[in-house]
Amino acid sequence: MMRNIKVIGFDADDTLWVNEPYFKDTEMRFRELLSPYMDGEAASAELFRTEMQNMPLYGYGVKAFILSVLETAIRISSKKISPEVIEQLIQIGKEQLMRPVELLDGVEETLNALVGRYRLILVTKGDLLDQEQKLRRSGLEHLFHHVEIMSDKTEKEYKQLLNHIDVRPEEFLMIGNSVRSDILPPLALGCHAIHVPFHITWEHELVDESPSHTQFHTVDSLWDIIPLLP
Ligand SMILES: [Mg+2]
């Protein structure tokens, strides 16, 4: 089935390196700081609501997230939040941006086993500067032929990517942890896709059912893609 594959696209966040747990850490610190005004679960729900409202304006990434954290803090404290707490929240965001890149198990081995046999590309969304810096810190940059940082991962963006790299859908395999962003859009275009689930998934990325499709596989860890490829 996969004998036509020429290009493999890898998602980055929570596929190659740890990401969502860092957002959860920031959210827990936000909940603690806002605990005088609202209980934790409710504060998280308010934060998620703000994020979804801001998504069309801010897009994805840590900076967008922190702006939503600040907006939510002001709202749920009825503007009583102190400048000192605002400062702390800004600092927590900066710390999240500067966290070291923690590669997931088997990432280097898998990429090294595939480079040279396929054209490897990185396909991610979020903040351009942040993603570029993470890639540099990851030590993986030299393994990728092309890096695509999209504002969103919908069919339209994947179609543009395929045109740009001049590859037919059946020659492209996408690998990632999000069914919504990494799997469903490429499958809809006729590409192949492999889902590598991560233990935490952001609420926004959750979908109800996993696809059943002849060009779709699920594996437990990244290394398990190797036996699936010719
Ligand atoms: Mg991801």
Coordinates of N, CA, C and O in Angstrom, one line a residue, residues 72-155:
T72 N -8.3 36.1 30.4 CA -9.2 35.3 31.3 C -9.0 35.7 32.7 O -9.9 35.8 33.5
A73 N -7.7 36.0 33.1 CA -7.4 36.4 34.5 C -8.1 37.7 34.8 O -8.7 37.8 35.9
I74 N -8.1 38.6 33.9 CA -8.7 39.9 34.1 C -10.3 39.7 34.2 O -10.9 40.3 35.1
R75 N -10.8 38.9 33.4 CA -12.3 38.7 33.4 C -12.7 38.0 34.6 O -13.7 38.4 35.3
I76 N -12.1 36.9 35.0 CA -12.7 36.1 36.1 C -12.4 36.7 37.4 O -13.0 36.4 38.4
S77 N -11.4 37.6 37.5 CA -11.2 38.4 38.7 C -12.0 39.7 38.8 O -11.8 40.4 39.7
S78 N -12.9 39.8 37.8 CA -13.6 41.1 37.7 C -12.7 42.3 37.8 O -13.0 43.3 38.5
K79 N -11.6 42.2 37.1 CA -10.6 43.3 37.0 C -9.8 43.6 38.3 O -9.2 44.6 38.5
K80 N -9.9 42.6 39.3 CA -9.3 42.8 40.5 C -7.9 42.2 40.6 O -7.2 42.4 41.6
I81 N -7.5 41.5 39.6 CA -6.2 40.9 39.5 C -5.1 41.9 39.7 O -5.2 43.0 39.1
S82 N -4.1 41.6 40.5 CA -3.0 42.6 40.7 C -2.0 42.7 39.6 O -1.8 41.6 39.0
P83 N -1.3 43.8 39.4 CA -0.3 43.9 38.4 C 0.8 42.8 38.7 O 1.5 42.3 37.8
E84 N 1.0 42.5 40.0 CA 2.1 41.5 40.4 C 1.7 40.1 39.8 O 2.6 39.4 39.3
V85 N 0.4 39.8 39.9 CA 0.0 38.5 39.4 C 0.1 38.5 37.8 O 0.5 37.5 37.2
I86 N -0.3 39.6 37.2 CA -0.2 39.7 35.8 C 1.3 39.5 35.4 O 1.6 38.8 34.4
E87 N 2.2 40.1 36.1 CA 3.6 40.0 35.9 C 4.1 38.5 36.0 O 4.8 38.0 35.1
Q88 N 3.6 37.9 37.0 CA 3.9 36.4 37.2 C 3.4 35.6 36.0 O 4.1 34.7 35.5
L89 N 2.2 35.9 35.5 CA 1.7 35.1 34.4 C 2.5 35.4 33.1 O 2.8 34.4 32.4
I90 N 2.9 36.6 32.9 CA 3.8 36.9 31.8 C 5.1 36.1 31.9 O 5.6 35.5 30.9
Q91 N 5.6 36.1 33.1 CA 6.9 35.4 33.4 C 6.8 33.9 33.1 O 7.6 33.2 32.5
I92 N 5.6 33.3 33.5 CA 5.3 31.9 33.3 C 5.3 31.6 31.8 O 5.9 30.6 31.4
G93 N 4.8 32.5 31.0 CA 4.7 32.3 29.6 C 6.1 32.4 29.0 O 6.5 31.5 28.1
K94 N 7.0 33.3 29.5 CA 8.3 33.4 29.0 C 9.1 32.1 29.3 O 9.9 31.6 28.5
E95 N 8.9 31.6 30.5 CA 9.5 30.3 30.9 C 9.1 29.2 30.0 O 9.9 28.3 29.7
Q96 N 7.8 29.2 29.7 CA 7.3 28.1 28.8 C 8.0 28.2 27.4 O 8.4 27.1 26.8
L97 N 8.2 29.4 26.9 CA 8.9 29.6 25.6 C 10.4 29.1 25.7 O 10.9 28.7 24.7
M98 N 10.9 29.2 26.9 CA 12.4 28.9 27.0 C 12.7 27.5 27.5 O 13.8 27.1 27.7
R99 N 11.6 26.7 27.6 CA 11.9 25.3 28.1 C 12.7 24.5 27.1 O 12.5 24.7 25.9
P100 N 13.5 23.6 27.6 CA 14.4 22.8 26.7 C 13.5 21.9 25.9 O 12.4 21.5 26.3
V101 N 14.0 21.6 24.7 CA 13.2 20.6 23.8 C 13.5 19.2 24.3 O 14.6 18.8 24.4
E102 N 12.4 18.5 24.6 CA 12.5 17.1 25.1 C 12.0 16.2 24.0 O 10.8 16.1 23.8
L103 N 13.0 15.5 23.4 CA 12.6 14.6 22.3 C 11.8 13.4 22.9 O 12.2 12.9 24.0
L104 N 10.9 12.9 22.2 CA 10.1 11.7 22.6 C 11.0 10.4 22.2 O 11.9 10.5 21.4
D105 N 10.6 9.3 22.8 CA 11.4 8.1 22.7 C 11.5 7.7 21.2 O 10.5 7.7 20.5
G106 N 12.7 7.3 20.8 CA 12.8 6.7 19.4 C 12.8 7.7 18.3 O 12.9 7.3 17.1
V107 N 12.7 9.0 18.6 CA 12.6 10.0 17.5 C 13.9 10.0 16.6 O 13.8 9.9 15.4
E108 N 15.0 10.2 17.3 CA 16.2 10.3 16.5 C 16.5 9.0 15.7 O 16.9 9.1 14.5
E109 N 16.3 7.8 16.3 CA 16.5 6.6 15.7 C 15.6 6.4 14.4 O 16.1 6.0 13.4
T110 N 14.4 6.8 14.6 CA 13.4 6.7 13.5 C 13.8 7.6 12.3 O 13.8 7.1 11.2
L111 N 14.1 8.8 12.6 CA 14.4 9.8 11.5 C 15.7 9.4 10.8 O 15.8 9.4 9.6
N112 N 16.6 8.9 11.6 CA 17.9 8.5 11.0 C 17.8 7.2 10.2 O 18.5 7.1 9.2
A113 N 16.8 6.4 10.5 CA 16.5 5.2 9.7 C 15.9 5.5 8.4 O 15.9 4.8 7.4
L114 N 15.2 6.7 8.3 CA 14.4 7.0 7.1 C 15.1 8.0 6.2 O 14.8 8.1 5.0
V115 N 15.9 8.8 6.8 CA 16.6 9.9 6.0 C 17.4 9.3 4.9 O 18.1 8.3 5.1
G116 N 17.3 9.8 3.7 CA 18.0 9.2 2.6 C 17.2 8.2 1.8 O 17.3 8.1 0.6
R117 N 16.2 7.6 2.5 CA 15.3 6.7 1.8 C 14.0 7.4 1.3 O 13.4 7.1 0.4
Y118 N 13.7 8.4 2.1 CA 12.5 9.3 1.8 C 12.9 10.7 2.0 O 13.9 11.0 2.8
R119 N 12.2 11.6 1.4 CA 12.4 13.1 1.7 C 11.5 13.3 3.0 O 10.3 13.1 3.0
L120 N 12.2 13.8 4.0 CA 11.5 14.0 5.3 C 11.2 15.5 5.4 O 12.1 16.4 5.2
I121 N 10.0 15.9 5.8 CA 9.6 17.3 6.0 C 8.9 17.4 7.3 O 8.3 16.5 7.8
L122 N 9.1 18.6 7.9 CA 8.4 18.9 9.2 C 7.2 19.7 8.9 O 7.3 20.7 8.2
V123 N 6.1 19.3 9.4 CA 4.8 20.0 9.1 C 4.2 20.4 10.4 O 3.7 19.5 11.1
T124 N 4.2 21.6 10.8 CA 3.7 22.0 12.1 C 2.9 23.3 12.0 O 2.9 24.0 11.0
K125 N 2.2 23.6 13.1 CA 1.5 24.9 13.1 C 1.9 25.6 14.4 O 2.5 25.0 15.3
G126 N 1.5 26.8 14.5 CA 1.8 27.6 15.7 C 2.6 28.8 15.4 O 2.5 29.3 14.3
D127 N 3.4 29.3 16.3 CA 4.1 30.5 16.2 C 5.4 30.2 15.4 O 6.2 29.4 15.8
L128 N 5.6 31.0 14.4 CA 6.8 30.7 13.5 C 8.1 30.8 14.3 O 8.9 29.8 14.2
L129 N 8.3 31.9 15.0 CA 9.6 32.0 15.7 C 9.8 30.9 16.7 O 10.9 30.3 16.8
D130 N 8.8 30.6 17.5 CA 8.9 29.6 18.5 C 9.2 28.2 17.9 O 10.0 27.5 18.4
Q131 N 8.5 27.9 16.8 CA 8.7 26.6 16.2 C 10.1 26.5 15.6 O 10.8 25.5 15.7
E132 N 10.6 27.6 15.0 CA 11.9 27.6 14.4 C 13.0 27.4 15.5 O 13.9 26.7 15.4
Q133 N 12.7 28.1 16.6 CA 13.7 28.0 17.7 C 13.7 26.5 18.3 O 14.8 26.0 18.7
K134 N 12.5 26.0 18.4 CA 12.4 24.6 19.0 C 13.2 23.6 18.0 O 13.9 22.7 18.5
L135 N 13.0 23.8 16.7 CA 13.6 22.9 15.8 C 15.1 23.0 15.9 O 15.8 22.0 15.9
R136 N 15.6 24.3 16.0 CA 17.1 24.5 16.2 C 17.6 23.8 17.4 O 18.6 23.1 17.4
R137 N 16.9 24.0 18.5 CA 17.3 23.4 19.8 C 17.2 21.9 19.8 O 17.8 21.2 20.6
S138 N 16.3 21.3 18.9 CA 16.1 19.9 18.9 C 17.3 19.1 18.4 O 17.4 17.9 18.6
G139 N 18.1 19.8 17.6 CA 19.2 19.0 17.0 C 18.8 18.2 15.8 O 19.6 17.4 15.2
L140 N 17.5 18.3 15.3 CA 17.0 17.5 14.2 C 17.0 18.2 12.9 O 16.6 17.6 11.9
E141 N 17.3 19.5 12.9 CA 17.1 20.4 11.7 C 17.7 19.8 10.5 O 17.1 19.8 9.4
H142 N 18.9 19.2 10.6 CA 19.6 18.7 9.4 C 18.9 17.5 8.7 O 19.3 17.2 7.6
L143 N 18.0 16.9 9.4 CA 17.3 15.7 8.9 C 16.2 16.0 7.9 O 15.7 15.2 7.2
F144 N 15.8 17.3 8.0 CA 14.6 17.7 7.2 C 14.9 18.4 5.9 O 15.7 19.4 5.9
H145 N 14.3 18.0 4.9 CA 14.5 18.6 3.6 C 13.8 19.9 3.5 O 14.2 20.8 2.7
H146 N 12.6 20.0 4.2 CA 11.8 21.2 4.1 C 11.0 21.3 5.4 O 10.7 20.3 6.1
V147 N 10.8 22.6 5.8 CA 10.0 22.8 7.1 C 8.9 23.7 6.7 O 9.0 24.8 6.1
E148 N 7.7 23.2 7.0 CA 6.5 24.0 6.7 C 5.8 24.3 8.0 O 5.4 23.4 8.8
I149 N 5.7 25.6 8.3 CA 4.9 26.0 9.5 C 3.7 26.7 9.1 O 3.7 27.8 8.5
M150 N 2.5 26.0 9.3 CA 1.3 26.5 8.8 C 0.5 27.3 9.8 O 0.7 27.0 11.0
S151 N -0.4 28.2 9.4 CA -1.2 28.9 10.4 C -2.3 27.9 11.0 O -2.7 28.0 12.1
D152 N -2.7 26.9 10.2 CA -3.6 25.9 10.6 C -3.4 24.7 9.7 O -2.8 24.8 8.7
K153 N -3.8 23.5 10.2 CA -3.6 22.3 9.4 C -4.9 21.8 8.9 O -5.5 20.9 9.4
T154 N -5.4 22.5 7.9 CA -6.7 22.0 7.2 C -6.3 21.5 5.8 O -5.2 21.6 5.4
E155 N -7.3 20.9 5.2 CA -7.1 20.4 3.8 C -6.5 21.4 2.9 O -5.6 21.1 2.1

